[in-house]
Short mmCIF file of C-alpha atoms in Angstrom, two decimals:
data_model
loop_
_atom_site.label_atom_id
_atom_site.label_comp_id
_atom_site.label_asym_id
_atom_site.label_seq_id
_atom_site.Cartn_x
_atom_site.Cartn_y
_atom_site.Cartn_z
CA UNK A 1 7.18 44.40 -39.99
CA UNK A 2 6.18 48.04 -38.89
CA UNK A 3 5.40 48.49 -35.08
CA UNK A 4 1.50 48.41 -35.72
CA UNK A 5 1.35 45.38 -36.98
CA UNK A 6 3.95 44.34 -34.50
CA UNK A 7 1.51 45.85 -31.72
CA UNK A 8 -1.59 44.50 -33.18
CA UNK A 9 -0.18 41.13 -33.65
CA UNK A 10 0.77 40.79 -29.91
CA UNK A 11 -2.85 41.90 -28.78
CA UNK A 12 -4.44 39.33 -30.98
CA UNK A 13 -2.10 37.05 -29.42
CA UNK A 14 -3.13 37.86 -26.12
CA UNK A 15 -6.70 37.84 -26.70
CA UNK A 16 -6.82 34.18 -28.65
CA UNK A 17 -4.31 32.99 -26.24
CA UNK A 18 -7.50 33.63 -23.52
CA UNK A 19 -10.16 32.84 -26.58
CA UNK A 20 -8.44 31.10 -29.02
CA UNK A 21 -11.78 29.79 -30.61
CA UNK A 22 -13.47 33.60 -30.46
CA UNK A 23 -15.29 34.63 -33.67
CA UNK A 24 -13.27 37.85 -36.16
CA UNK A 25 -15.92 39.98 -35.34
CA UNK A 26 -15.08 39.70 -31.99
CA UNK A 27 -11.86 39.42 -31.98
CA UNK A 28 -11.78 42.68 -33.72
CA UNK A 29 -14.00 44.21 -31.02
CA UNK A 30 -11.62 43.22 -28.57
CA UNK A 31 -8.35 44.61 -29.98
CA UNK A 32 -10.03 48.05 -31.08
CA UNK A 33 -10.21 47.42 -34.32
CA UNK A 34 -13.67 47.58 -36.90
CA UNK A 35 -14.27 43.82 -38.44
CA UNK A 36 -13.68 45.33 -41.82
CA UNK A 37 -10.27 46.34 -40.57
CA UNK A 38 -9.39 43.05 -39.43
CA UNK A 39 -10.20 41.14 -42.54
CA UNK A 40 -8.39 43.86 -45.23
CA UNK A 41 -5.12 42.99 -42.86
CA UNK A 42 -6.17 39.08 -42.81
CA UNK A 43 -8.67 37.29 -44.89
CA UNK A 44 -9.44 34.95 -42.48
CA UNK A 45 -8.18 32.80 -39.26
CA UNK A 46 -5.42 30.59 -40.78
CA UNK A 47 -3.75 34.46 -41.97
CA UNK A 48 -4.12 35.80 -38.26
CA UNK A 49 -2.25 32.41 -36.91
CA UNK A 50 0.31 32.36 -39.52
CA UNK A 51 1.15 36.19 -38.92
CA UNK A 52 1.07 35.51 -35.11
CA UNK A 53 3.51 32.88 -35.20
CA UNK A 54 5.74 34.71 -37.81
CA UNK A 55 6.62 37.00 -34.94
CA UNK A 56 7.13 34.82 -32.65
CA UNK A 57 9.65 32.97 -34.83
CA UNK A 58 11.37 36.61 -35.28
CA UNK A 59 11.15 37.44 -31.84
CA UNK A 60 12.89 34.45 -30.86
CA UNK A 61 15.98 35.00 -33.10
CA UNK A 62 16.52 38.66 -32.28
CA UNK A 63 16.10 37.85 -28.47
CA UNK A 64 18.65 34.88 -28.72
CA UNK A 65 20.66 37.54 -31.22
CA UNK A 66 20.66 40.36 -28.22
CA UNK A 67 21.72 38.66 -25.58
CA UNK A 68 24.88 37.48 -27.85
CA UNK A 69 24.44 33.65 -26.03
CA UNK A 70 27.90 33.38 -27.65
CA UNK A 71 29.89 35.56 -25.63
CA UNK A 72 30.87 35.11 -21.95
CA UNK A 73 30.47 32.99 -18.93
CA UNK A 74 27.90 30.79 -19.77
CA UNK A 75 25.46 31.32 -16.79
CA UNK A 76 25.80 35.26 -17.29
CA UNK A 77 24.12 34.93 -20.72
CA UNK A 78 21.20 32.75 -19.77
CA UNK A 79 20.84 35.16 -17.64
CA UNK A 80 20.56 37.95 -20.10
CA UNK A 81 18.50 35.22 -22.59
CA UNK A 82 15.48 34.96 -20.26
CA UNK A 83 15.77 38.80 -19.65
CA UNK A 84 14.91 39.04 -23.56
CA UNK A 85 12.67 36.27 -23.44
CA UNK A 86 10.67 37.17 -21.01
CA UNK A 87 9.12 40.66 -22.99
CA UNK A 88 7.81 38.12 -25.59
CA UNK A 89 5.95 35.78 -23.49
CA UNK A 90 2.92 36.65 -25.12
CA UNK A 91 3.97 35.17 -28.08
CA UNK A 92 5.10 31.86 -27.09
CA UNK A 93 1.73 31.72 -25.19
CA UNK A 94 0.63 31.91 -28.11
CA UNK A 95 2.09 28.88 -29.81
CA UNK A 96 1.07 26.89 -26.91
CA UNK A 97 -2.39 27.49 -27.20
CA UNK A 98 -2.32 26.80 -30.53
CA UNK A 99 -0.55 23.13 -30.25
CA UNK A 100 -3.58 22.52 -27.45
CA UNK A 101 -6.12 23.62 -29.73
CA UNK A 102 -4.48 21.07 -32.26
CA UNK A 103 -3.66 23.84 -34.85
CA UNK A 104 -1.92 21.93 -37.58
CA UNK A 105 0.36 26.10 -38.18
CA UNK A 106 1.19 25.28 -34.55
CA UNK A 107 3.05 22.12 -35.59
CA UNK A 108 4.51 22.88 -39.03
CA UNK A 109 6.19 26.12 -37.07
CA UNK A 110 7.91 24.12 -34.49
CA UNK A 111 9.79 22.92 -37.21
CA UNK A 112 11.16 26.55 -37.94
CA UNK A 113 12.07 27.27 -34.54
CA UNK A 114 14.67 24.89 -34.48
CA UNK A 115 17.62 26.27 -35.71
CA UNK A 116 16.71 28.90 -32.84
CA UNK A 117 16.00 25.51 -30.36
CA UNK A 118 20.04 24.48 -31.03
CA UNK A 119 21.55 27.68 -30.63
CA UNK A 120 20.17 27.74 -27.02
CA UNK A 121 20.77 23.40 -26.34
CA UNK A 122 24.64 24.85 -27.40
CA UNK A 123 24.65 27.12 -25.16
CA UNK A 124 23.86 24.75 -21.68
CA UNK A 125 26.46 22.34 -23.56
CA UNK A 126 28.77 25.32 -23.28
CA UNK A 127 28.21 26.07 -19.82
CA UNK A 128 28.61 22.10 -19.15
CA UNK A 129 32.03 22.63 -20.66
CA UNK A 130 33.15 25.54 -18.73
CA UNK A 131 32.05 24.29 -15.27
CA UNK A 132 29.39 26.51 -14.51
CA UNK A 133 26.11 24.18 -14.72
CA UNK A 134 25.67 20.98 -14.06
CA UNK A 135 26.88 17.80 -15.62
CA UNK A 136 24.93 14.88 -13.70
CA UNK A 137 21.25 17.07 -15.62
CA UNK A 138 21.49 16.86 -19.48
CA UNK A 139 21.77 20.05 -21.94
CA UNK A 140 18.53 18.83 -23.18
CA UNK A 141 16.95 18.47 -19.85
CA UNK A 142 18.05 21.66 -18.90
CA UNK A 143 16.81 23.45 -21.85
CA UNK A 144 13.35 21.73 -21.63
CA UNK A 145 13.45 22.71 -17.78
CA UNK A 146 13.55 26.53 -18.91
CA UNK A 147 11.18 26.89 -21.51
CA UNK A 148 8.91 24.99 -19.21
CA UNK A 149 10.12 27.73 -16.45
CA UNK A 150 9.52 30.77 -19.03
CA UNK A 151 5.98 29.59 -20.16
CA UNK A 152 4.62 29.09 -16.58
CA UNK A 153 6.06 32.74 -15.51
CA UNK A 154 4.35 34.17 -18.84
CA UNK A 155 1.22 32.39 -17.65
CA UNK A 156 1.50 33.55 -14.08
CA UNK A 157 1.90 36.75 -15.10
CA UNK A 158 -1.33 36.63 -17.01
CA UNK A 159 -3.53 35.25 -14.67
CA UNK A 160 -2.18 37.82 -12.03
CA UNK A 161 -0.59 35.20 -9.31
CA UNK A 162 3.18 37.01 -10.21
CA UNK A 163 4.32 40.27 -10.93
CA UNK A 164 5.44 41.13 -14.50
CA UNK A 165 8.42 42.91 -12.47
CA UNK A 166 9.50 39.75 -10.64
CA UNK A 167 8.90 37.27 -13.71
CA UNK A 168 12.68 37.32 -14.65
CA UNK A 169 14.23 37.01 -11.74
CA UNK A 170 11.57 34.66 -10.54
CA UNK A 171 12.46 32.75 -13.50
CA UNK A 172 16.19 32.60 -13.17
CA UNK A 173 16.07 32.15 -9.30
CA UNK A 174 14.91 28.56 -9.49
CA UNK A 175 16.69 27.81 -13.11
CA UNK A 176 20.60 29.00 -11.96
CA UNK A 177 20.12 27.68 -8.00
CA UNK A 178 19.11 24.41 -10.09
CA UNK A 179 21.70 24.42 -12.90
CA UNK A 180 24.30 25.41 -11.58
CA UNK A 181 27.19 23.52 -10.35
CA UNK A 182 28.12 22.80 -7.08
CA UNK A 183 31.21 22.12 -5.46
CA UNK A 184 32.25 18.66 -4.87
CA UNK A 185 31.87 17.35 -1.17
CA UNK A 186 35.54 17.70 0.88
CA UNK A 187 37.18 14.16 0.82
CA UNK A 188 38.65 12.59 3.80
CA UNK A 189 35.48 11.19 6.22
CA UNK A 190 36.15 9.30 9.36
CA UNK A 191 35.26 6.28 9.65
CA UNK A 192 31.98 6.99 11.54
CA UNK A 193 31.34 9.10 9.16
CA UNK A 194 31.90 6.52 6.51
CA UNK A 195 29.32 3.67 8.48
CA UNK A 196 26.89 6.35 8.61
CA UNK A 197 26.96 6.94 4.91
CA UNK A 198 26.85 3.03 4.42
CA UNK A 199 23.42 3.40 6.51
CA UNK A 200 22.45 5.98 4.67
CA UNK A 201 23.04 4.20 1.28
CA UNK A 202 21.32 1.10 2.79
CA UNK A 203 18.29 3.11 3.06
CA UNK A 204 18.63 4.81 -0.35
CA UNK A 205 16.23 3.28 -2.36
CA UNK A 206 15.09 0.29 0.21
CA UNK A 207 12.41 2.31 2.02
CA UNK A 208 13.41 0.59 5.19
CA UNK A 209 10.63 0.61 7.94
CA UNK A 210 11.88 3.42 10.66
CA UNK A 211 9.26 2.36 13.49
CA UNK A 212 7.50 -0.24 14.23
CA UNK A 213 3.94 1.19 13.90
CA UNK A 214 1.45 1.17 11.22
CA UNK A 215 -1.61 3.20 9.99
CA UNK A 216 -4.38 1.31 9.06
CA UNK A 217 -6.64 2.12 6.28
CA UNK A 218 -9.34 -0.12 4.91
CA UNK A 219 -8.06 -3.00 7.08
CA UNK A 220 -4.35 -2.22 5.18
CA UNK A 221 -1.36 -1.54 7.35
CA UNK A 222 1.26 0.90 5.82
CA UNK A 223 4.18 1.56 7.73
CA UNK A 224 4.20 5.09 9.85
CA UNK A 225 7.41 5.98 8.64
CA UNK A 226 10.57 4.91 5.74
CA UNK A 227 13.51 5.42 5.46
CA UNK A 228 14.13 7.33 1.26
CA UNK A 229 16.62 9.29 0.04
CA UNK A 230 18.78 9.93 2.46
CA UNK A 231 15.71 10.94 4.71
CA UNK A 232 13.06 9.72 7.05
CA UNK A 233 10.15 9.88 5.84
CA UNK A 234 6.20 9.68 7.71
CA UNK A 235 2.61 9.17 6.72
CA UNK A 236 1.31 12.47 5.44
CA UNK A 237 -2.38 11.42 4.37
CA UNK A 238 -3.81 8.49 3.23
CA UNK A 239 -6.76 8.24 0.64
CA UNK A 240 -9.01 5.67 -1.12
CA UNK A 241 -9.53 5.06 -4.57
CA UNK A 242 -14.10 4.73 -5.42
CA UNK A 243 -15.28 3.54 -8.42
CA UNK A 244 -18.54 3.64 -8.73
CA UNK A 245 -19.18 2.49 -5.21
CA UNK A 246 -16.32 -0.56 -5.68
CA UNK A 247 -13.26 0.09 -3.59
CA UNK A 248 -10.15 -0.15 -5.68
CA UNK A 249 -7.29 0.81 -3.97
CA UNK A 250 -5.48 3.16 -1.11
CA UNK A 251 -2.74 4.93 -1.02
CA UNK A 252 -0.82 6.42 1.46
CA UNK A 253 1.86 9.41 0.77
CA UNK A 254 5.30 10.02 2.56
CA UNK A 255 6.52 13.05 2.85
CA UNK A 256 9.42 14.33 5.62
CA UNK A 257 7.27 16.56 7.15
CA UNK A 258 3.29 17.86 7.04
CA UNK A 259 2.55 18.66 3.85
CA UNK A 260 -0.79 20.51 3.27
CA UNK A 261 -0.77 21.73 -0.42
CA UNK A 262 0.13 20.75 -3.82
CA UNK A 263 1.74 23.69 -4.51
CA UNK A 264 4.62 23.08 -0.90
CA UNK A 265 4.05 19.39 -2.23
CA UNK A 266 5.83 19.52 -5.65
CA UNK A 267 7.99 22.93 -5.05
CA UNK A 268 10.22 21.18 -2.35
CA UNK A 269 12.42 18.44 -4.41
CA UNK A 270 12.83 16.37 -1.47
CA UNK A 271 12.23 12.35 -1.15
CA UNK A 272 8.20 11.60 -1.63
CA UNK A 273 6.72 7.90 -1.62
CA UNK A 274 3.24 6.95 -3.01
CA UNK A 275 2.56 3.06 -1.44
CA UNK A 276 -0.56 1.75 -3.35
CA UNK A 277 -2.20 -1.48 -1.87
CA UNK A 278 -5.18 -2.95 -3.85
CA UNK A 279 -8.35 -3.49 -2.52
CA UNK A 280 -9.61 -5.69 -5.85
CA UNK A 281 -8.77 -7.36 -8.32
CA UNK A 282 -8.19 -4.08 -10.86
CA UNK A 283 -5.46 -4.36 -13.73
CA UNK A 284 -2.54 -2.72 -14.00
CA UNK A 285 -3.37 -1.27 -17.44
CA UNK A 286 -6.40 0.15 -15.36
CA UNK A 287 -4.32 1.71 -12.59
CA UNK A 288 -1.55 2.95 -15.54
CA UNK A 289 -4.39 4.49 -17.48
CA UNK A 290 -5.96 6.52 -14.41
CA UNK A 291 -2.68 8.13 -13.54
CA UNK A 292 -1.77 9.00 -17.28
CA UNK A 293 -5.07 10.73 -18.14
CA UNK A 294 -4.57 12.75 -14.65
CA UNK A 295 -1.42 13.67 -15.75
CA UNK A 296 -2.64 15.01 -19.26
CA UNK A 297 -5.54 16.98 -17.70
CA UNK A 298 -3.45 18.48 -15.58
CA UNK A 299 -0.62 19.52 -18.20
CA UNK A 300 0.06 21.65 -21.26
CA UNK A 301 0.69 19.89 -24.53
CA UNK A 302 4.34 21.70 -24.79
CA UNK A 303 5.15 19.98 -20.77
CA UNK A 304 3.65 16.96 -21.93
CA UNK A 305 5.54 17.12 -24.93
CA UNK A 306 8.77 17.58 -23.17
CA UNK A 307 8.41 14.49 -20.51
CA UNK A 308 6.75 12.16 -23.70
CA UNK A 309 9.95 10.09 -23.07
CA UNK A 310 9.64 9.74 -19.23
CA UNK A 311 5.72 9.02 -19.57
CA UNK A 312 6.19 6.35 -21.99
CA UNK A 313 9.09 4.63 -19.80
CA UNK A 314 7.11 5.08 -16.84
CA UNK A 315 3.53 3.11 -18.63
CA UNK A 316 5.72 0.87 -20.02
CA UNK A 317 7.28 -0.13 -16.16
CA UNK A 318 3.59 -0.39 -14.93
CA UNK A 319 2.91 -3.11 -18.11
CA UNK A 320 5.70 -4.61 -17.68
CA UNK A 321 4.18 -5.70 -13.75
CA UNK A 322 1.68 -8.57 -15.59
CA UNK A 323 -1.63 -9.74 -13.87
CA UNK A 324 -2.39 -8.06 -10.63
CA UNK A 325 -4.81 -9.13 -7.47
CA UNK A 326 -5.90 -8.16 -4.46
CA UNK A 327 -3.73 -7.44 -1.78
CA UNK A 328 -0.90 -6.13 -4.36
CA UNK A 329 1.54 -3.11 -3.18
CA UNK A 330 2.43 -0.62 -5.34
CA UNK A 331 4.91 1.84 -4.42
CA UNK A 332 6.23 4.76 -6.39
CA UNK A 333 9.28 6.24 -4.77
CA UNK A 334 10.56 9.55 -5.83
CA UNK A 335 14.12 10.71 -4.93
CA UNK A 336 17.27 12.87 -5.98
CA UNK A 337 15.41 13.06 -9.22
CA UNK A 338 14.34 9.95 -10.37
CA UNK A 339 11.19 7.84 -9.89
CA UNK A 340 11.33 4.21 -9.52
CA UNK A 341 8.34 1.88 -9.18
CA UNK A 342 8.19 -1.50 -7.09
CA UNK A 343 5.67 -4.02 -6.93
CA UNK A 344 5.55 -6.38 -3.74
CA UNK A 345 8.62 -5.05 -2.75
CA UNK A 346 10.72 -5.99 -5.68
CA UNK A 347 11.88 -3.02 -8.03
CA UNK A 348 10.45 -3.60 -11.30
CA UNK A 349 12.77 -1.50 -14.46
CA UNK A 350 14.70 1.23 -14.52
CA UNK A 351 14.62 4.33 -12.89
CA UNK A 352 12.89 7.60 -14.74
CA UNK A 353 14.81 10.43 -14.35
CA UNK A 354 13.29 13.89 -14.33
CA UNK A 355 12.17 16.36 -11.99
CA UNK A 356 9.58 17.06 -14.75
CA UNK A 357 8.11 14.14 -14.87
CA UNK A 358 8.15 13.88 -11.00
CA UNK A 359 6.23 16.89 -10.54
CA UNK A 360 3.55 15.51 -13.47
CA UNK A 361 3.00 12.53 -11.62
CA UNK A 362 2.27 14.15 -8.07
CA UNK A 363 0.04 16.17 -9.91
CA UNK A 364 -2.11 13.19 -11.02
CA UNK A 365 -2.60 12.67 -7.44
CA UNK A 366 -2.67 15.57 -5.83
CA UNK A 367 -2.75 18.69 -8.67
CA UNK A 368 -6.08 20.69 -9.99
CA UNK A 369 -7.40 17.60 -11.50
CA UNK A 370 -6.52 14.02 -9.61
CA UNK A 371 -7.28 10.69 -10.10
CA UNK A 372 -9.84 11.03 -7.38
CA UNK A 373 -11.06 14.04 -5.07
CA UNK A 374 -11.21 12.36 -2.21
CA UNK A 375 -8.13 10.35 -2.95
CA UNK A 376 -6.16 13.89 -3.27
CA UNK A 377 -7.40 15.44 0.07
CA UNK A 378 -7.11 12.16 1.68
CA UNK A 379 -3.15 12.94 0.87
CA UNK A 380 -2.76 15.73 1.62
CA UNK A 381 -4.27 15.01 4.89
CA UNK A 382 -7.11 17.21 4.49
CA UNK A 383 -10.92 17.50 6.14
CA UNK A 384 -13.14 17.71 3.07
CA UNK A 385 -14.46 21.30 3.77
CA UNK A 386 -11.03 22.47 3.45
CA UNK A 387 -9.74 20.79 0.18
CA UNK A 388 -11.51 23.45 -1.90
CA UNK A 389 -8.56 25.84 -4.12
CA UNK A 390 -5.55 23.35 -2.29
CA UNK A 391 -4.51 21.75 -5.53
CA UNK A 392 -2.61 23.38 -7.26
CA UNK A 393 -2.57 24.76 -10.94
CA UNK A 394 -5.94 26.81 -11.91
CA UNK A 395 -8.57 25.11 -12.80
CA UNK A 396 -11.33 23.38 -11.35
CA UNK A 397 -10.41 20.27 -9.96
CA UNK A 398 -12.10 16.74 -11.32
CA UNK A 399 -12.02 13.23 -11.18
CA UNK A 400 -12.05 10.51 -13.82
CA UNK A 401 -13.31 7.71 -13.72
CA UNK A 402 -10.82 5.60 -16.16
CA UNK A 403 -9.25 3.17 -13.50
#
């Protein structure tokens, strides 16, 4: 492929990635190039997207090629894989735009990038086996966990909110501080130390009440503080859930300390807790269904794609409740990386693991486009004059109605 087309390819790819729906003619105004120029080189769309994603596929391999994944400490060369990434970003932009706009190319490519998807899943096995990243977070996870890392630094850099200087090291700041491994904790604990990790434990996962006050909402009590994840945990906002007119539920979200933004909301991993009390007699499928359409409006298809698993588990949990009624308690506790769901205070399924997945379902509350407005500033313990741009991702924020 000469360096024109190379060149030309990547500003078509930038352009489409912004307009992927924007007529040839103006396409080719865009890129500098006469119509009839741009339909000698491709008779029509489908030849612009295959080219497109040709080069991506190419740029992929020699990127994973030049920073020789095979050789040395593992860490060291995923450090010097995003480094070669990172120039190409365009590219895999790209590809995501064209899996949102449901191009079937989009798809039928994937398929070809695989070979190129193992080599890198073989490398975080490698660095699993040498010691340097983590064992308790999966190869797979941790693979899925970058790309989603390099797309949203490629996107940043687009829309201007990070540096095309600072994307790398942006990139593998959070990734290696994340992946790698840490030492394990000295052994020998007295055995004060021992009761107070017994306490500690106690309080894991059983949201024990730390005070004995309560904030009322809608004539519901919710407990001021909880004890989750190792931490204590207070009232950060509450909100209610309208539909059409008919109260439905409020929620109330724990947090260890004031939270005021989506953004500080979901970039700290610490212990969060969503408590949902009914106000009427809504379903459970209705409920499910409101926070999975949140989370889809406020996603990319490849993110989505990558927490499918998690998102299934998680609807399946919520089914799996039966017939709900008034006066109901849902609560949604997220800690050291899992999310777990109870109903009435009894744990209902397994816990989903995922930081991913954590993150997506905070969004549907709180992100660009929540369940409910009101509900979201009500969490994050916001006036409504000043919950304007506080949510998040780009975009302007919404509310369904599906639940």
């Amino acid at each position: 492929m000469s360096v024109e087309r190379d060149q030309l390819l990547r500003a078509i790819a930038t352009v489409l990635t912004d307009q992927p729906r924007l007529p040839m003619e103006q396409l080719a105004q865009a890129i500098g190039i006469s119509r009839a120029t741009l339909h000698r080189m491709f008779p029509n769309r489908e030849a612009i997207v295959e080219a497109v994603l040709a080069l991506a596929l190419e740029a992929s391999r020699e990127a994973i090629d030049s920073a020789a994944i095979d050789q040395g400490p593992a860490d060291e060369a995923l450090r010097r894989l995003v480094a070669t990434f990172m120039p190409n970003a365009v590219l895999y932009l790209f590809l995501q735009s064209a899996r949102q706009e449901r191009c079937g190319q989009a798809d039928t490519w994937l398929a070809r990038f695989e070979p190129n998807r193992q080599r890198v899943l073989a490398l975080f096995r490698r660095g699993q086996e040498e010691g340097c990243l983590r064992v308790d977070l999966t190869a797979q996870w941790m693979h899925d966990a970058t790309s989603a890392l390099l797309f949203e630094a490629a996107n940043s850099v687009r829309e201007g909110r990070l540096a095309a200087a600072d994307a790398v090291e942006s990139v593998l700041t959070v990734l290696l501080d994340g992946a790698r491994r840490r030492p394990a904790p000295a052994a020998g604990r007295s055995t004060a130390g021992l009761a107070s990790a017994l306490a500690v434990s106690l309080a894991l996962w059983g949201g024990l009440p730390a005070s004995g006050h309560a904030v009322e909402v809608e004539g519901v009590h919710f407990d001021d503080a909880v004890a989750l994840g190792g931490a204590t945990l207070s009232v950060n906002g509450t909100g209610l859930r309208e539909v059409y007119i008919v109260k439905t539920w409020v929620a109330a979200l724990y947090t260890p300390g004031p939270v005021r933004s989506a953004q500080a909301l979901i970039a700290d991993p610490g212990p969060r807790r969503l408590a949902i009390s009914l106000l009427a007699d809504v379903s459970i499928d209705r409920i499910a269904r409101g926070i999975l359409d949140a989370i889809r409006r406020n996603h990319d298809p490849l993110l989505l794609a990558s927490i499918d698993a998690q998102i299934k588990a998680f609807v399946a949990t919520l089914r799996a409740i039966g017939p709900t009624q008034k006066g109901d308690r849902l609560t949604l506790d997220l800690a050291e990386g899992s999310t777990r769901v109870s109903f009435n205070d009894m744990m209902v399924g397994e816990p989903i693991a995922g930081l991913l997945f954590r993150d997506a379902l905070l969004r549907a509350f709180v992100g660009a486009q929540p369940i409910d407005v009101d509900l979201q500033r009500g969490l994050l313990g916001l006036p409504p004059q000043e919950a304007a741009g506080q949510a998040g991702s780009a975009g302007p924020a919404g509310a369904a109605r599906s639940d």
